[in-house]
Amino acid sequence: MQAQMVPFIISEDARGQADFYIQALGGEIGILTTFGSMPGMPEAHQDKVMHMSLTLAGGNRLILTDAFQETPKGSNMGLALTFSHEEDARTAYRNLSQGGTEKYSFELQPWGAYYGEVIDRYGMTWQMVFQG
C-alpha cells in the first residue's frame, strides 16, 4: 500500500490562517474553492472556504477548510518541519510564534538536534527541527 498524507485543518478563519502560514513559511495557494459553488448553500456561507490547498516551506502541502462552528483550540495533533538550514528553522520558529505561544525555545538539544515548539495564533502546534 502506498499513499501520501496531507494535513487537513478545520479552521475558524481559513483565509487568515493561510495568509499567516504563507508569510511565516513562504508558499502559495494552489486551489481555493468556496461553499458558494455548492447548490442551495445559505448566503451566510457562500464565501466560506470549502477547500484550500497550500504549498508551504519549499513543497509541503496543507489543506484548510472553514468550520461552520467554533472549533476547539489545541488538539492532539501538531505539524513538524525538519529544515536543512539552522537559520531557516529559527526564522520559521520566530514567524510562527508571532501572536502565539513559545512552548519550547529553539535550542540545541541533548540528542544533538536543534528543536523548538510553538503554538501559533490559530492553536496549531508546530515543531521545528534542524539536525546539524
PDB file of C-alpha atoms in Angstrom:
ATOM      1  CA  MET A   1       0.000   0.000   0.000  1.00  0.00           C
ATOM      2  CA  GLN A   2       1.246   3.459  -0.875  1.00  0.00           C
ATOM      3  CA  ALA A   3      -0.357   6.798  -0.026  1.00  0.00           C
ATOM      4  CA  GLN A   4       0.536  10.427   0.529  1.00  0.00           C
ATOM      5  CA  MET A   5      -0.611  12.112   3.745  1.00  0.00           C
ATOM      6  CA  VAL A   6      -1.629  15.764   3.594  1.00  0.00           C
ATOM      7  CA  PRO A   7      -2.643  17.557   6.818  1.00  0.00           C
ATOM      8  CA  PHE A   8      -6.223  18.888   6.664  1.00  0.00           C
ATOM      9  CA  ILE A   9      -7.044  21.726   9.079  1.00  0.00           C
ATOM     10  CA  ILE A  10     -10.567  22.779  10.003  1.00  0.00           C
ATOM     11  CA  SER A  11     -10.289  26.487  10.749  1.00  0.00           C
ATOM     12  CA  GLU A  12     -12.450  29.331  12.009  1.00  0.00           C
ATOM     13  CA  ASP A  13     -10.580  31.614   9.560  1.00  0.00           C
ATOM     14  CA  ALA A  14      -9.038  29.549   6.739  1.00  0.00           C
ATOM     15  CA  ARG A  15      -8.045  32.586   4.660  1.00  0.00           C
ATOM     16  CA  GLY A  16      -6.373  34.378   7.583  1.00  0.00           C
ATOM     17  CA  GLN A  17      -4.631  31.208   8.713  1.00  0.00           C
ATOM     18  CA  ALA A  18      -3.392  30.513   5.164  1.00  0.00           C
ATOM     19  CA  ASP A  19      -2.080  34.069   4.793  1.00  0.00           C
ATOM     20  CA  PHE A  20      -0.261  33.764   8.129  1.00  0.00           C
ATOM     21  CA  TYR A  21       1.397  30.464   7.125  1.00  0.00           C
ATOM     22  CA  ILE A  22       2.409  31.814   3.704  1.00  0.00           C
ATOM     23  CA  GLN A  23       4.025  34.865   5.341  1.00  0.00           C
ATOM     24  CA  ALA A  24       5.680  32.761   8.060  1.00  0.00           C
ATOM     25  CA  LEU A  25       6.987  29.926   5.891  1.00  0.00           C
ATOM     26  CA  GLY A  26       6.803  31.094   2.287  1.00  0.00           C
ATOM     27  CA  GLY A  27       4.462  29.458  -0.159  1.00  0.00           C
ATOM     28  CA  GLU A  28       1.302  29.924  -2.163  1.00  0.00           C
ATOM     29  CA  ILE A  29      -2.334  28.961  -2.509  1.00  0.00           C
ATOM     30  CA  GLY A  30      -2.854  26.347  -5.208  1.00  0.00           C
ATOM     31  CA  ILE A  31      -6.598  25.757  -5.090  1.00  0.00           C
ATOM     32  CA  LEU A  32      -9.362  27.767  -3.428  1.00  0.00           C
ATOM     33  CA  THR A  33     -12.991  26.669  -3.611  1.00  0.00           C
ATOM     34  CA  THR A  34     -15.777  28.269  -1.610  1.00  0.00           C
ATOM     35  CA  PHE A  35     -19.076  26.832  -0.440  1.00  0.00           C
ATOM     36  CA  GLY A  36     -20.707  29.314  -2.837  1.00  0.00           C
ATOM     37  CA  SER A  37     -20.111  26.772  -5.605  1.00  0.00           C
ATOM     38  CA  MET A  38     -22.438  24.317  -3.819  1.00  0.00           C
ATOM     39  CA  PRO A  39     -26.113  24.491  -4.797  1.00  0.00           C
ATOM     40  CA  GLY A  40     -28.524  25.513  -2.049  1.00  0.00           C
ATOM     41  CA  MET A  41     -25.843  26.890   0.294  1.00  0.00           C
ATOM     42  CA  PRO A  42     -27.186  29.697   2.539  1.00  0.00           C
ATOM     43  CA  GLU A  43     -25.982  33.233   1.738  1.00  0.00           C
ATOM     44  CA  ALA A  44     -24.070  33.431   5.054  1.00  0.00           C
ATOM     45  CA  HIS A  45     -21.851  30.501   3.984  1.00  0.00           C
ATOM     46  CA  GLN A  46     -21.264  31.456   0.333  1.00  0.00           C
ATOM     47  CA  ASP A  47     -17.800  32.967   0.946  1.00  0.00           C
ATOM     48  CA  LYS A  48     -16.568  30.318   3.406  1.00  0.00           C
ATOM     49  CA  VAL A  49     -13.650  28.151   2.234  1.00  0.00           C
ATOM     50  CA  MET A  50     -14.648  24.633   1.266  1.00  0.00           C
ATOM     51  CA  HIS A  51     -11.177  23.569   0.087  1.00  0.00           C
ATOM     52  CA  MET A  52      -7.898  25.486   0.058  1.00  0.00           C
ATOM     53  CA  SER A  53      -4.672  23.767  -0.885  1.00  0.00           C
ATOM     54  CA  LEU A  54      -1.385  25.416   0.119  1.00  0.00           C
ATOM     55  CA  THR A  55       2.203  24.674  -0.751  1.00  0.00           C
ATOM     56  CA  LEU A  56       4.481  25.824   2.091  1.00  0.00           C
ATOM     57  CA  ALA A  57       8.176  25.897   3.004  1.00  0.00           C
ATOM     58  CA  GLY A  58       9.513  24.534  -0.260  1.00  0.00           C
ATOM     59  CA  GLY A  59       6.880  21.980  -1.257  1.00  0.00           C
ATOM     60  CA  ASN A  60       4.925  20.789   1.792  1.00  0.00           C
ATOM     61  CA  ARG A  61       1.174  20.557   1.203  1.00  0.00           C
ATOM     62  CA  LEU A  62      -1.535  21.594   3.630  1.00  0.00           C
ATOM     63  CA  ILE A  63      -5.302  21.788   3.181  1.00  0.00           C
ATOM     64  CA  LEU A  64      -7.640  24.125   5.066  1.00  0.00           C
ATOM     65  CA  THR A  65     -11.406  24.458   5.278  1.00  0.00           C
ATOM     66  CA  ASP A  66     -13.644  26.841   7.190  1.00  0.00           C
ATOM     67  CA  ALA A  67     -15.638  25.438  10.090  1.00  0.00           C
ATOM     68  CA  PHE A  68     -19.314  26.254  10.450  1.00  0.00           C
ATOM     69  CA  GLN A  69     -18.999  26.349  14.238  1.00  0.00           C
ATOM     70  CA  GLU A  70     -16.371  27.167  16.852  1.00  0.00           C
ATOM     71  CA  THR A  71     -13.500  24.696  16.755  1.00  0.00           C
ATOM     72  CA  PRO A  72     -11.557  23.656  19.855  1.00  0.00           C
ATOM     73  CA  LYS A  73      -8.057  25.109  20.118  1.00  0.00           C
ATOM     74  CA  GLY A  74      -5.038  22.938  20.834  1.00  0.00           C
ATOM     75  CA  SER A  75      -5.701  19.439  19.691  1.00  0.00           C
ATOM     76  CA  ASN A  76      -3.675  16.274  19.945  1.00  0.00           C
ATOM     77  CA  MET A  77      -2.179  16.907  16.502  1.00  0.00           C
ATOM     78  CA  GLY A  78       0.762  19.069  15.522  1.00  0.00           C
ATOM     79  CA  LEU A  79       2.911  19.712  12.473  1.00  0.00           C
ATOM     80  CA  ALA A  80       6.662  19.076  12.370  1.00  0.00           C
ATOM     81  CA  LEU A  81       9.069  20.738   9.952  1.00  0.00           C
ATOM     82  CA  THR A  82      12.615  19.442   9.517  1.00  0.00           C
ATOM     83  CA  PHE A  83      14.948  22.019   7.981  1.00  0.00           C
ATOM     84  CA  SER A  84      18.198  21.722   6.031  1.00  0.00           C
ATOM     85  CA  HIS A  85      19.497  25.028   7.419  1.00  0.00           C
ATOM     86  CA  GLU A  86      19.501  26.212  11.029  1.00  0.00           C
ATOM     87  CA  GLU A  87      18.656  29.820  10.170  1.00  0.00           C
ATOM     88  CA  ASP A  88      15.572  28.722   8.201  1.00  0.00           C
ATOM     89  CA  ALA A  89      14.368  26.777  11.244  1.00  0.00           C
ATOM     90  CA  ARG A  90      14.982  29.778  13.513  1.00  0.00           C
ATOM     91  CA  THR A  91      13.117  32.087  11.117  1.00  0.00           C
ATOM     92  CA  ALA A  92      10.121  29.719  10.920  1.00  0.00           C
ATOM     93  CA  TYR A  93      10.106  29.447  14.731  1.00  0.00           C
ATOM     94  CA  ARG A  94      10.079  33.254  15.121  1.00  0.00           C
ATOM     95  CA  ASN A  95       7.458  33.772  12.420  1.00  0.00           C
ATOM     96  CA  LEU A  96       5.052  31.099  13.660  1.00  0.00           C
ATOM     97  CA  SER A  97       5.345  32.246  17.269  1.00  0.00           C
ATOM     98  CA  GLN A  98       4.130  35.789  16.422  1.00  0.00           C
ATOM     99  CA  GLY A  99       0.842  36.153  18.263  1.00  0.00           C
ATOM    100  CA  GLY A 100       1.176  32.627  19.618  1.00  0.00           C
ATOM    101  CA  THR A 101       2.951  30.853  22.460  1.00  0.00           C
ATOM    102  CA  GLU A 102       6.540  29.629  22.562  1.00  0.00           C
ATOM    103  CA  LYS A 103       6.262  26.180  24.114  1.00  0.00           C
ATOM    104  CA  TYR A 104       9.950  25.136  23.879  1.00  0.00           C
ATOM    105  CA  SER A 105      12.729  27.521  22.873  1.00  0.00           C
ATOM    106  CA  PHE A 106      14.576  26.656  19.681  1.00  0.00           C
ATOM    107  CA  GLU A 107      17.853  25.336  21.115  1.00  0.00           C
ATOM    108  CA  LEU A 108      20.422  22.579  20.753  1.00  0.00           C
ATOM    109  CA  GLN A 109      19.020  19.507  22.500  1.00  0.00           C
ATOM    110  CA  PRO A 110      20.860  16.704  24.321  1.00  0.00           C
ATOM    111  CA  TRP A 111      20.133  14.316  21.428  1.00  0.00           C
ATOM    112  CA  GLY A 112      22.155  16.547  19.090  1.00  0.00           C
ATOM    113  CA  ALA A 113      19.454  18.327  17.073  1.00  0.00           C
ATOM    114  CA  TYR A 114      18.123  21.858  17.336  1.00  0.00           C
ATOM    115  CA  TYR A 115      14.472  21.751  18.338  1.00  0.00           C
ATOM    116  CA  GLY A 116      11.739  24.231  19.206  1.00  0.00           C
ATOM    117  CA  GLU A 117       7.983  24.125  19.531  1.00  0.00           C
ATOM    118  CA  VAL A 118       5.339  26.851  19.239  1.00  0.00           C
ATOM    119  CA  ILE A 119       1.570  27.041  19.333  1.00  0.00           C
ATOM    120  CA  ASP A 120       0.569  29.545  16.668  1.00  0.00           C
ATOM    121  CA  ARG A 121      -2.166  32.166  16.981  1.00  0.00           C
ATOM    122  CA  TYR A 122      -4.642  29.674  15.486  1.00  0.00           C
ATOM    123  CA  GLY A 123      -3.928  26.997  18.104  1.00  0.00           C
ATOM    124  CA  MET A 124      -1.829  24.731  15.852  1.00  0.00           C
ATOM    125  CA  THR A 125       1.304  23.199  17.394  1.00  0.00           C
ATOM    126  CA  TRP A 126       4.444  23.397  15.228  1.00  0.00           C
ATOM    127  CA  GLN A 127       7.759  21.642  15.847  1.00  0.00           C
ATOM    128  CA  MET A 128      10.893  22.966  14.153  1.00  0.00           C
ATOM    129  CA  VAL A 129      13.884  20.641  13.820  1.00  0.00           C
ATOM    130  CA  PHE A 130      17.376  21.133  12.438  1.00  0.00           C
ATOM    131  CA  GLN A 131      19.656  18.112  12.579  1.00  0.00           C
ATOM    132  CA  GLY A 132      23.105  19.673  12.181  1.00  0.00           C
TER     133      GLY A 132
END
